[in-house]
Coordinates of C-alpha atoms (C1' of nucleotides) in Angstrom, one line a residue:
Chain A
X1 CA -0.1 0.0 0.0
X2 CA 1.3 3.6 -1.0
X3 CA 0.8 6.7 0.8
X4 CA -1.8 7.9 -1.6
X5 CA -4.0 5.0 -1.5
X6 CA -5.6 6.1 1.8
X7 CA -6.9 9.1 0.0
X8 CA -7.5 7.5 -3.3
X9 CA -9.5 4.7 -1.6
X10 CA -11.8 7.3 -0.2
X11 CA -12.2 9.2 -3.4
X12 CA -12.9 5.8 -5.1
X13 CA -15.6 4.9 -2.6
X14 CA -17.3 8.4 -3.3
X15 CA -17.1 8.0 -7.0
X16 CA -18.3 4.5 -6.7
X17 CA -21.4 5.7 -4.7
X18 CA -22.1 8.3 -7.2
X19 CA -22.1 6.2 -10.0
X20 CA -24.3 3.7 -8.1
X21 CA -27.0 6.4 -8.1
X22 CA -26.7 7.1 -11.7
X23 CA -26.9 3.5 -12.9
X24 CA -23.2 3.2 -13.6
X25 CA -22.6 6.3 -15.5
X26 CA -19.7 8.4 -14.4
X27 CA -20.1 12.0 -13.1
X28 CA -18.2 14.8 -15.0
X29 CA -16.5 16.4 -13.5
X30 CA -15.6 13.9 -10.9
X31 CA -16.6 14.8 -7.4
X32 CA -14.2 16.6 -5.1
X33 CA -12.8 15.0 -2.0
X34 CA -11.5 18.1 0.0
X35 CA -10.7 18.9 3.7
X36 CA -13.5 21.0 4.8
X37 CA -12.9 24.6 6.1
X38 CA -13.7 23.6 10.0
X39 CA -12.8 20.3 11.9
X40 CA -16.5 20.3 12.9
X41 CA -17.4 19.6 9.4
X42 CA -15.5 16.3 9.2
X43 CA -12.1 14.9 7.9
X44 CA -13.1 15.0 4.4
X45 CA -16.0 16.3 2.4
X46 CA -17.6 15.7 -1.2
X47 CA -19.7 18.0 -3.4
X48 CA -21.0 15.1 -5.3
X49 CA -24.6 15.5 -4.3
X50 CA -24.6 19.1 -5.7
X51 CA -23.1 17.6 -9.0
X52 CA -25.6 14.9 -9.1
X53 CA -28.7 17.0 -8.3
X54 CA -29.0 18.2 -11.9
X55 CA -29.0 14.8 -13.9
X56 CA -31.0 13.1 -11.3
X57 CA -33.5 15.9 -11.1
X58 CA -33.6 15.7 -7.4
X59 CA -32.6 18.5 -4.7
X60 CA -29.1 18.1 -3.3
X61 CA -29.9 17.3 0.1
X62 CA -31.9 14.5 -0.8
X63 CA -29.2 13.3 -3.4
X64 CA -26.8 13.5 -0.3
X65 CA -29.0 11.5 1.9
X66 CA -28.8 8.6 -0.5
X67 CA -25.0 9.1 -1.0
X68 CA -24.6 8.8 2.6
X69 CA -26.7 5.7 2.7
X70 CA -24.5 4.1 -0.2
X71 CA -21.2 5.1 1.7
X72 CA -22.4 4.1 4.9
X73 CA -22.6 0.6 3.3
X74 CA -19.3 0.5 1.5
X75 CA -17.0 2.4 4.1
X76 CA -18.7 1.3 7.1
X77 CA -18.1 -2.4 6.6
X78 CA -14.3 -1.8 6.6
X79 CA -14.7 0.2 9.8
X80 CA -13.3 3.3 8.3
X81 CA -15.8 5.7 9.2
X82 CA -17.2 7.0 12.5
X83 CA -20.1 8.7 10.8
X84 CA -21.3 10.7 7.7
X85 CA -23.2 13.9 7.8
X86 CA -25.1 15.8 5.4
X87 CA -24.5 19.6 5.8
X88 CA -25.0 23.0 4.1
X89 CA -26.3 23.0 0.7
X90 CA -25.6 19.2 0.3
X91 CA -22.1 18.4 1.0
X92 CA -21.4 14.8 2.2
X93 CA -19.1 15.0 5.2
X94 CA -16.9 11.9 6.3
X95 CA -15.7 11.6 9.9
X96 CA -12.9 9.0 9.8
X97 CA -12.2 6.4 12.3
X98 CA -9.1 5.9 14.3
X99 CA -8.7 2.6 12.7
X100 CA -8.5 4.7 9.2
X101 CA -6.0 6.9 10.6
X102 CA -3.9 4.0 11.9
X103 CA -3.8 2.3 8.5
X104 CA -3.0 5.8 6.8
X105 CA 0.0 6.3 9.0
X106 CA 1.3 2.6 8.7
X107 CA 1.0 3.3 4.8
X108 CA 3.0 6.6 5.4
X109 CA 5.4 4.9 7.5
X110 CA 5.7 1.9 5.3
X111 CA 6.6 3.9 2.0
X112 CA 10.2 4.9 1.9
X113 CA 9.5 7.6 -0.4
X114 CA 6.7 10.0 0.1
X115 CA 6.7 10.8 -3.8
X116 CA 6.8 7.4 -5.0
X117 CA 3.2 7.5 -5.7
X118 CA 3.0 10.6 -7.7
X119 CA 4.0 9.4 -11.3
X120 CA 2.1 10.7 -14.0
X121 CA 0.6 8.2 -16.4
X122 CA 1.4 10.3 -19.4
X123 CA 5.2 11.1 -19.2
X124 CA 6.8 13.6 -21.5
X125 CA 10.3 14.4 -22.8
X126 CA 10.6 17.9 -21.8
X127 CA 13.2 20.6 -22.4
X128 CA 13.4 23.5 -19.8
X129 CA 15.3 26.4 -21.1
X130 CA 16.5 29.0 -18.9
X131 CA 17.8 31.5 -17.5
X132 CA 19.7 32.2 -20.6
X133 CA 20.9 35.6 -19.3
X134 CA 23.2 37.3 -21.7
X135 CA 27.0 36.3 -21.0
X136 CA 28.0 39.9 -21.2
X137 CA 27.9 40.2 -17.4
X138 CA 27.7 38.1 -14.2
X139 CA 24.2 36.9 -13.3
X140 CA 22.2 39.2 -11.4
X141 CA 19.3 38.5 -9.0
X142 CA 16.7 38.6 -11.9
X143 CA 18.7 35.9 -13.7
X144 CA 18.8 34.1 -10.4
X145 CA 14.9 34.0 -10.1
X146 CA 14.8 32.6 -13.6
X147 CA 17.4 30.0 -12.5
X148 CA 15.8 29.2 -9.2
X149 CA 12.3 28.8 -10.8
X150 CA 13.4 26.6 -13.7
X151 CA 15.3 24.5 -11.5
X152 CA 12.2 23.9 -9.2
X153 CA 10.2 23.3 -12.0
X154 CA 12.4 20.6 -13.5
X155 CA 12.7 19.2 -10.2
X156 CA 8.8 18.9 -10.0
X157 CA 8.5 17.6 -13.5
X158 CA 11.0 14.9 -12.8
X159 CA 9.4 14.0 -9.5
X160 CA 6.1 13.2 -11.3
X161 CA 7.8 11.1 -13.8
X162 CA 8.8 13.2 -16.9
X163 CA 12.3 13.1 -18.4
X164 CA 13.7 16.6 -18.3
X165 CA 16.7 18.2 -19.7
X166 CA 18.0 21.8 -18.6
X167 CA 19.5 23.9 -21.1
X168 CA 21.1 27.5 -21.2
X169 CA 20.8 29.3 -24.6
X170 CA 24.0 31.5 -24.9
X171 CA 23.6 34.7 -26.8
X172 CA 27.3 34.6 -28.1
X173 CA 26.7 36.1 -31.6
X174 CA 25.2 39.2 -32.9
X175 CA 26.0 42.9 -32.2
X176 CA 26.0 42.8 -28.3
X177 CA 29.3 40.6 -28.7
X178 CA 30.8 43.5 -30.6
X179 CA 29.6 46.2 -28.1
X180 CA 30.8 43.9 -25.2
X181 CA 34.3 43.6 -26.9
X182 CA 34.4 47.4 -27.6
X183 CA 33.7 47.9 -23.8
X184 CA 36.8 45.7 -22.9
X185 CA 38.9 47.2 -25.4
X186 CA 38.0 50.8 -24.2
X187 CA 38.9 49.7 -20.8
X188 CA 42.2 48.3 -21.5
X189 CA 42.9 51.8 -23.2
X190 CA 41.8 53.5 -20.0
X191 CA 38.9 54.8 -21.5
X192 CA 35.3 54.8 -20.4
X193 CA 32.6 52.6 -21.8
X194 CA 31.4 53.4 -25.4
X195 CA 27.7 54.5 -25.9
X196 CA 25.4 51.8 -24.9
X197 CA 28.3 49.8 -23.7
X198 CA 29.0 47.8 -20.5
X199 CA 30.3 49.7 -17.7
X200 CA 30.5 47.4 -14.8
X201 CA 33.4 47.0 -12.6
X202 CA 33.7 43.4 -13.8
X203 CA 34.4 44.8 -17.2
X204 CA 37.8 46.3 -16.0
X205 CA 38.7 43.1 -14.3
X206 CA 37.9 41.2 -17.5
X207 CA 39.9 43.6 -19.4
X208 CA 43.2 43.1 -17.1
X209 CA 42.8 39.4 -17.3
X210 CA 42.3 39.3 -21.1
X211 CA 45.4 41.9 -21.6
X212 CA 47.4 39.4 -19.4
X213 CA 46.6 36.7 -21.7
X214 CA 48.1 38.7 -24.6
X215 CA 45.0 39.9 -26.4
X216 CA 45.0 43.5 -27.4
X217 CA 42.4 46.1 -27.6
X218 CA 42.5 46.1 -31.5
X219 CA 41.7 42.1 -31.7
X220 CA 37.9 42.7 -31.5
X221 CA 36.8 39.2 -32.3
X222 CA 39.1 37.4 -30.0
X223 CA 38.3 40.1 -27.1
X224 CA 34.6 39.4 -27.6
X225 CA 34.8 35.6 -27.8
X226 CA 37.3 35.3 -24.9
X227 CA 35.1 37.9 -22.6
X228 CA 32.1 35.7 -23.2
X229 CA 34.0 32.6 -22.3
X230 CA 35.2 34.0 -19.2
X231 CA 31.6 35.4 -18.4
X232 CA 30.1 31.9 -19.0
X233 CA 32.7 30.4 -16.7
X234 CA 31.5 32.7 -13.9
X235 CA 27.9 32.1 -14.8
X236 CA 28.5 28.4 -14.4
X237 CA 30.1 28.8 -11.0
X238 CA 27.4 31.1 -9.9
X239 CA 24.9 28.4 -11.0
X240 CA 26.8 25.6 -9.4
X241 CA 27.0 27.4 -6.0
X242 CA 23.3 27.9 -6.4
X243 CA 22.5 24.5 -6.8
X244 CA 21.4 24.8 -10.4
X245 CA 22.5 22.0 -12.8
X246 CA 22.4 22.7 -16.5
X247 CA 22.6 19.8 -18.8
X248 CA 23.8 21.7 -22.0
X249 CA 24.8 25.0 -23.2
X250 CA 23.4 25.8 -26.5
X251 CA 25.7 28.4 -28.4
X252 CA 23.8 30.8 -30.7
X253 CA 27.1 30.7 -32.8
X254 CA 27.1 27.0 -33.1
X255 CA 23.4 27.3 -34.3
X256 CA 25.0 29.4 -37.1
X257 CA 27.8 27.1 -37.6
X258 CA 26.0 24.2 -38.1
X259 CA 23.9 25.8 -41.0
X260 CA 20.8 25.5 -39.0
X261 CA 19.7 29.2 -39.4
X262 CA 19.9 28.9 -43.3
X263 CA 18.1 25.7 -43.3
X264 CA 15.3 27.1 -41.0
X265 CA 15.2 30.0 -43.5
X266 CA 14.9 27.7 -46.4
X267 CA 12.2 25.7 -44.9
X268 CA 10.2 28.9 -44.1
X269 CA 10.7 30.1 -47.5
X270 CA 9.7 26.7 -49.1
X271 CA 6.6 26.9 -47.2
X272 CA 5.8 30.3 -48.5
X273 CA 5.8 32.2 -45.3
X274 CA 8.4 34.8 -46.1
X275 CA 8.5 37.8 -48.3
X276 CA 10.8 40.8 -49.3
X277 CA 10.0 44.3 -48.5
X278 CA 12.0 47.4 -48.1
X279 CA 15.3 45.4 -48.8
X280 CA 14.7 43.2 -45.9
X281 CA 13.2 39.7 -45.5
X282 CA 10.0 39.2 -43.5
X283 CA 8.2 36.4 -41.8
X284 CA 4.6 36.3 -42.1
X285 CA 3.9 35.6 -38.4
X286 CA 0.3 37.5 -38.7
X287 CA -0.9 34.3 -40.6
X288 CA -0.2 32.4 -37.1
X289 CA -1.8 34.8 -34.7
X290 CA 1.1 37.4 -34.3
X291 CA 0.1 41.0 -34.3
X292 CA 2.5 42.0 -37.0
X293 CA 4.9 40.3 -39.5
X294 CA 8.8 40.2 -38.3
X295 CA 12.0 40.8 -39.9
X296 CA 14.3 37.9 -40.4
X297 CA 17.0 39.5 -42.4
X298 CA 17.5 43.4 -41.9
X299 CA 18.2 45.6 -44.8
X300 CA 21.9 45.5 -44.1
X301 CA 21.8 41.9 -44.8
X302 CA 22.3 40.7 -41.0
X303 CA 19.8 38.3 -39.4
X304 CA 17.8 39.5 -36.6
X305 CA 17.9 37.9 -33.0
X306 CA 14.5 36.3 -33.7
X307 CA 16.0 34.5 -36.7
X308 CA 18.7 32.4 -34.6
X309 CA 16.0 32.0 -32.0
X310 CA 13.7 30.2 -34.6
X311 CA 16.4 28.1 -35.7
X312 CA 17.0 27.2 -32.2
X313 CA 13.4 26.3 -31.3
X314 CA 13.3 24.4 -34.4
X315 CA 16.4 22.6 -33.4
X316 CA 15.0 21.6 -30.0
X317 CA 11.8 20.2 -31.5
X318 CA 14.0 18.2 -33.8
X319 CA 15.6 16.8 -30.9
X320 CA 12.5 14.9 -30.1
X321 CA 11.1 16.8 -27.3
X322 CA 7.5 16.7 -26.6
X323 CA 7.5 20.0 -24.8
X324 CA 9.7 22.9 -24.9
X325 CA 9.3 25.2 -21.6
X326 CA 11.1 28.6 -22.0
X327 CA 11.6 30.5 -18.7
X328 CA 11.5 34.0 -19.9
X329 CA 11.9 37.4 -17.9
X330 CA 8.8 39.7 -18.1
X331 CA 10.4 41.9 -20.4
X332 CA 10.6 39.1 -23.1
X333 CA 6.9 38.4 -23.0
X334 CA 6.3 40.3 -26.1
X335 CA 8.3 37.6 -27.8
X336 CA 6.2 34.5 -27.3
X337 CA 3.7 35.1 -30.0
X338 CA 6.5 35.3 -32.5
X339 CA 8.2 32.1 -31.6
X340 CA 4.8 30.2 -31.4
X341 CA 4.1 31.7 -35.0
X342 CA 7.5 30.6 -36.2
X343 CA 7.2 27.0 -35.0
X344 CA 3.8 26.8 -36.7
X345 CA 5.2 28.2 -39.9
X346 CA 8.0 25.5 -39.7
X347 CA 5.2 22.8 -39.4
X348 CA 5.7 22.1 -36.0
X349 CA 3.0 22.2 -33.2
X350 CA 3.0 25.6 -31.5
X351 CA 1.2 24.1 -28.5
X352 CA 4.4 22.1 -27.8
X353 CA 5.9 25.5 -26.9
X354 CA 5.2 26.8 -23.5
X355 CA 6.7 30.1 -22.2
X356 CA 6.7 30.7 -18.4
X357 CA 6.8 34.4 -17.8
X358 CA 8.7 35.6 -14.7
X359 CA 7.9 38.9 -13.2
X360 CA 10.5 41.2 -11.7
X361 CA 12.4 40.7 -8.5
X362 CA 13.2 43.9 -6.3
X363 CA 15.9 43.9 -3.7
X364 CA 14.5 46.1 -1.1
X365 CA 16.6 47.0 1.9
X366 CA 15.6 49.3 4.7
X367 CA 12.1 50.0 2.8
X368 CA 14.0 51.2 -0.4
X369 CA 14.6 49.3 -3.7
X370 CA 18.1 48.6 -4.5
X371 CA 18.7 49.9 -8.0
X372 CA 19.6 47.4 -10.6
X373 CA 21.1 48.2 -14.1
X374 CA 23.5 46.2 -16.0
X375 CA 24.7 49.2 -17.9
X376 CA 25.8 51.2 -15.1
X377 CA 27.2 48.4 -13.4
X378 CA 25.3 49.3 -10.4
X379 CA 23.3 45.9 -9.6
X380 CA 23.2 43.4 -7.3
X381 CA 24.7 40.3 -8.6
X382 CA 23.4 36.8 -7.6
X383 CA 26.7 36.0 -6.1
X384 CA 26.4 39.1 -3.8
X385 CA 23.1 38.1 -2.8
X386 CA 24.4 34.5 -2.0
X387 CA 27.2 35.9 0.0
X388 CA 24.8 37.9 2.0
X389 CA 21.9 35.7 2.8
X390 CA 22.9 32.2 1.6
X391 CA 21.7 29.7 -0.9
X392 CA 18.6 28.3 0.9
X393 CA 17.1 31.7 1.9
X394 CA 17.9 33.0 -1.6
X395 CA 16.1 30.3 -3.2
X396 CA 13.2 30.4 -0.8
X397 CA 12.7 34.1 -1.4
X398 CA 12.8 33.6 -5.1
X399 CA 10.4 30.7 -5.0
X400 CA 7.8 31.5 -2.4
X401 CA 5.8 33.7 -4.6
X402 CA 3.9 33.0 -7.8
X403 CA 6.4 33.7 -10.7
X404 CA 3.7 35.7 -12.5
X405 CA 3.9 38.3 -9.7
X406 CA 6.7 40.6 -8.8
X407 CA 8.5 39.9 -5.6
X408 CA 10.3 42.2 -3.2
X409 CA 13.1 40.5 -1.8
X410 CA 13.7 42.1 1.8
X411 CA 17.4 41.7 2.5
X412 CA 16.8 42.2 6.4
X413 CA 14.1 39.6 6.6
X414 CA 16.0 37.1 4.3
X415 CA 19.1 37.7 6.6
X416 CA 17.3 37.3 9.8
X417 CA 17.9 34.0 11.5
X418 CA 14.7 34.2 13.6
X419 CA 11.1 33.3 13.5
X420 CA 10.4 36.1 11.1
X421 CA 12.0 34.0 8.5
X422 CA 9.8 31.5 6.9
X423 CA 12.7 29.4 5.3
X424 CA 14.2 29.0 8.9
X425 CA 10.5 28.2 10.1
X426 CA 10.5 25.1 7.9
X427 CA 14.1 24.0 8.4
X428 CA 13.8 24.6 12.1
X429 CA 10.9 22.0 12.3
X430 CA 13.1 19.4 10.4
X431 CA 15.9 20.0 12.8
X432 CA 13.6 19.7 15.8
X433 CA 12.2 16.3 14.5
X434 CA 15.8 15.2 14.0
X435 CA 16.5 16.0 17.6
X436 CA 13.6 14.1 18.9
X437 CA 14.6 11.1 16.7
X438 CA 18.2 11.2 18.1
X439 CA 16.8 11.2 21.6
X440 CA 14.5 8.4 20.9
X441 CA 17.3 6.2 19.6
X442 CA 18.1 5.4 23.2
X443 CA 14.7 4.3 24.0
X444 CA 13.2 0.8 23.7
X445 CA 10.3 2.2 21.4
X446 CA 12.7 4.1 19.2
X447 CA 15.0 1.3 18.9
X448 CA 12.1 -1.2 18.1
X449 CA 10.8 0.9 15.1
X450 CA 7.3 -0.1 13.8
X451 CA 4.5 2.2 13.1
X452 CA 2.2 1.6 16.4
X453 CA -0.2 -0.4 14.5
X454 CA -1.1 -2.1 18.0
X455 CA -2.1 1.2 19.4
X456 CA -5.3 1.3 21.1
X457 CA -5.2 4.9 22.6
X458 CA -7.4 7.2 20.5
X459 CA -5.4 9.6 18.2
X460 CA -5.1 13.4 19.5
X461 CA -6.6 16.1 17.0
X462 CA -2.9 17.2 16.5
X463 CA -2.0 13.8 15.4
X464 CA -4.8 13.6 12.8
X465 CA -4.2 17.0 11.6
X466 CA -0.6 16.2 10.7
X467 CA -1.4 12.8 9.2
X468 CA -3.9 14.3 6.9
X469 CA -1.3 17.1 5.9
X470 CA 1.2 14.5 5.0
X471 CA -1.2 12.5 2.8
X472 CA -1.8 15.6 0.9
X473 CA 1.7 15.8 -0.3
X474 CA 1.4 13.7 -3.5
X475 CA -1.7 15.6 -4.8
X476 CA 0.2 18.9 -3.9
X477 CA 3.4 17.8 -5.8
X478 CA 1.2 16.9 -9.0
X479 CA -0.8 19.9 -8.8
X480 CA 2.5 22.2 -8.3
X481 CA 4.1 20.2 -11.3
X482 CA 1.0 20.6 -13.5
X483 CA 0.7 24.3 -13.1
X484 CA 4.4 25.0 -13.0
X485 CA 4.0 26.4 -9.5
X486 CA 6.8 25.7 -7.0
X487 CA 5.5 28.4 -4.9
X488 CA 2.7 26.1 -3.7
X489 CA 5.5 23.8 -2.3
X490 CA 6.7 26.8 -0.1
X491 CA 3.2 27.2 1.2
X492 CA 2.7 23.5 1.7
X493 CA 6.1 23.0 3.6
X494 CA 5.1 25.9 5.8
X495 CA 1.8 24.3 6.5
X496 CA 3.4 20.9 7.5
X497 CA 5.9 22.6 9.8
X498 CA 3.0 24.5 11.5
X499 CA 1.0 21.4 11.9
X500 CA 4.1 19.5 13.3
X501 CA 4.8 22.4 15.8
X502 CA 1.1 22.2 16.9
X503 CA 1.3 18.4 17.2
X504 CA 4.4 18.7 19.1
X505 CA 3.0 21.1 21.7
X506 CA 0.1 18.7 22.4
X507 CA 1.7 15.3 22.2
X508 CA 4.6 13.8 24.1
X509 CA 6.6 11.6 21.7
X510 CA 9.5 10.1 23.5
X511 CA 8.2 8.3 26.7
X512 CA 4.7 8.6 25.6
X513 CA 2.5 6.5 27.7
X514 CA 0.0 4.0 26.3
X515 CA 0.5 0.9 24.4
X516 CA 2.0 1.7 21.1
X517 CA 1.7 5.3 21.3
X518 CA 5.3 6.1 21.4
X519 CA 5.9 3.8 18.3
X520 CA 3.1 5.4 16.4
X521 CA 4.2 9.0 17.2
X522 CA 7.8 8.2 16.2
X523 CA 6.4 6.9 12.9
X524 CA 4.5 10.0 12.5
X525 CA 7.5 12.0 13.3
X526 CA 9.7 10.1 10.8
X527 CA 7.2 10.5 8.0
X528 CA 6.8 14.4 8.8
X529 CA 10.7 14.7 8.6
X530 CA 10.8 12.9 5.3
X531 CA 7.9 14.9 3.7
X532 CA 9.6 18.2 4.9
X533 CA 12.9 17.1 3.4
X534 CA 11.3 16.0 0.2
X535 CA 9.3 19.2 -0.1
X536 CA 12.4 21.4 0.4
X537 CA 14.4 19.0 -1.9
X538 CA 11.8 20.0 -4.7
X539 CA 12.8 23.7 -4.0
X540 CA 16.6 23.0 -4.1
X541 CA 16.6 23.9 -0.2
X542 CA 18.5 21.8 2.2
X543 CA 17.2 20.2 5.1
X544 CA 19.4 20.3 8.2
X545 CA 19.6 17.7 10.9
X546 CA 20.8 20.6 13.4
X547 CA 20.8 24.4 13.1
Chain B
rG1 C1' -4.1 52.9 -28.6
rC2 C1' -3.0 47.2 -28.6
rG3 C1' -1.2 42.7 -25.6
rC4 C1' 0.5 40.2 -21.1
rC5 C1' 0.6 40.4 -15.8
rA6 C1' -1.3 41.9 -11.3
rG7 C1' -5.3 44.7 -7.9
rU8 C1' -7.6 40.0 -1.5
rA9 C1' -6.4 42.2 6.3
rG10 C1' -2.1 47.9 8.2
rC11 C1' 2.3 45.6 4.9
rU12 C1' 4.1 41.3 1.7
rC13 C1' 0.8 37.9 -0.5
rA14 C1' -1.8 32.4 -0.9
rG15 C1' -6.4 30.9 -2.6
rU16 C1' -8.2 28.0 -10.7
rU17 C1' -11.4 21.9 -13.9
rG18 C1' -16.9 27.3 -9.6
rG19 C1' -18.1 25.1 -3.2
rA20 C1' -19.7 25.7 3.3
rU21 C1' -18.4 31.4 7.9
rA22 C1' -12.2 33.8 2.1
rG23 C1' -6.5 32.0 4.7
rA24 C1' -0.8 32.5 6.1
rG25 C1' 3.4 35.2 7.3
rC26 C1' 5.0 40.0 9.2
rG27 C1' 3.0 44.1 12.1
rU28 C1' -0.2 45.3 16.6
rC29 C1' -2.5 43.7 21.6
rG30 C1' -2.7 39.6 25.4
rG31 C1' -1.0 34.7 27.1
rU32 C1' 2.6 30.0 27.4
rC33 C1' 9.3 27.5 28.9
rU34 C1' 11.5 22.8 36.5
rA35 C1' 9.2 17.5 30.2
rC36 C1' 11.4 15.5 24.0
rG37 C1' 14.9 22.2 20.5
rA38 C1' 10.8 29.0 23.0
rA39 C1' 14.2 29.7 15.8
rA40 C1' 8.2 27.2 18.9
rC41 C1' 3.0 27.3 20.5
rC42 C1' -2.1 29.5 22.2
rG43 C1' -5.6 33.4 21.8
rA44 C1' -7.4 38.6 20.1
rA45 C1' -8.3 42.4 16.7
rG46 C1' -8.0 43.3 11.6
rG47 C1' -12.0 42.4 4.8
rU48 C1' -17.4 46.5 0.2
rC49 C1' -11.8 40.0 -2.4
rA50 C1' -10.6 47.5 -7.2
rC51 C1' -15.6 48.8 -9.3
rA52 C1' -20.4 47.6 -12.1
rG53 C1' -23.5 44.2 -14.4
rG54 C1' -24.1 38.9 -16.0
rU55 C1' -23.9 33.1 -15.9
rU56 C1' -26.4 29.2 -11.4
rC57 C1' -28.3 25.9 -6.1
rG58 C1' -23.3 28.6 -5.1
rA59 C1' -18.7 33.4 -7.9
rA60 C1' -12.1 35.8 -5.1
rU61 C1' -12.7 31.9 -9.2
rC62 C1' -16.3 31.9 -15.3
rC63 C1' -18.0 36.0 -19.2
rU64 C1' -18.7 41.5 -20.4
rG65 C1' -17.5 46.5 -19.4
rU66 C1' -14.8 50.0 -16.4
rC67 C1' -10.7 52.2 -13.2
rU68 C1' -5.5 51.5 -11.2
rG69 C1' -0.3 49.9 -11.4
rG70 C1' 3.9 47.1 -13.8
rC71 C1' 5.9 45.3 -18.3
rG72 C1' 6.0 44.9 -23.5
rC73 C1' 4.5 46.6 -28.5
rA74 C1' 12.3 47.6 -33.1
rC75 C1' 15.3 46.1 -39.5
rC76 C1' 18.0 45.9 -30.2
rA77 C1' 19.0 41.5 -28.0

RNA sequence: GCGCCAGUAGCUCAGUUGGAUAGAGCGUCGGUCUACGAAACCGAAGGUCACAGGUUCGAAUCCUGUCUGGCGCACCA
């Protein structure tokens, strides 16, 4: 038996009862099985009667009564329920027995991995691209948010059984490389940055380092290439330190070098999707839902950024991925229509392409926003942030809000190692449990293990609440993965920690009296500890044994 | 002007295939350490879910319109 079975069994029983009332016909959408808002309303609750009222032509409360009779038969025989009530507009509320809770806990304790049960029935090959920040400077906090998010989404997708690769697209071609080279060259000559150039302190350091390698300011190409190479090295180091693994770095130059841009252009041309106007080559993206057509080759003969990107996305599809997820900054959201259109024009499935738009992150200190601008060089780099508040707090504060909303990262809050800081709150719960388990190793019950299945003492409300919370984990992971919403995992782990702390206040664990009580509470502690660790693991955050 | 995102407690935000009296953290006020970690717990105050219509047994959630804020609307990347 696995952890989800306790919930799935109940859900199945409700669906079964609903079907019985409709002579075997299934109800669409399927009835819910939720936790009601208040404990007086039972352990679990279903809206099945309201859904059935229409088709059956009966009022919801009457239908609910019939459902209750069905369920009392099916669940009652197994001794799973204390009682069933009909309430409100027609909710069917289930009050579960201690026997059900003991079995649920045994199932939790018995499965070595809380996530074992979440596998999807439709695994996909997915490529997640991000943060793909320009290699003309170090990663800043915005890139860090893209990286943290992309990485958490990858972990979620892998947890539910998808086959995922992570890729970083390197813009190492085009005009910006020249600008970057000029900026480095200017520094070598002791000059300020050129107009629209890069002026950060790191450019000076780069200039020094590259000069020492014997490359002079006049060698523009070598300057640009080497500069980007070195920046990318730094990016890799930062990402590594941040716990973000990238499987492949895809080079824009390489896309050109392999002739993929030409072949993409040829394919678009052959499909009749391009035309010439004003000396430029245009892609008719409006045929595929874009607002206006886009230029592929400028009148000066140079391709646009879009052209390489189209070739790149086509390349990704050709590599056999079922789904492409691009993690993009909010300032790129105008871009997704073009890519979709281009994919369609190339004959691909535009729905295979999915853009996750990340909103901005503002670093706040003392109520004021710290300014960020790569051009002036006055920005908070991800490295600086990691030095300041550490990997765990950084990841937490970049993930705990929906990616669609802007987030203010309050340095003082993130730095504080106190109860104010939610990441420590969750980690503290984990460390506290670890401490209890260490203490229990000496006791007979702790050494014996087991799940307390022989327990006859009734369960406390705090124990039941925690068990229900832990049972929720697989659904939470599935939902978070499906919606690409790691912030839900932050909220969930906070809730587990809160439920644990309440349980801990009410229930003595080590040395608890009563047959099997200590054993069952230790089993609950182990399950809670493992769940917190796995939840934090999905976020790339550590779960310390001590703090 | 057009598009995307947002508008929920004093602040920061959760809350989507439509469910019961809308939640959490911070802040404020008041309690709890001679038992396993007080980095914790318990309680209180705090809401026209931006506004107006609509859909139905039921709307923060779906539809339409309006207002406000952020971002984007290149032969830049």
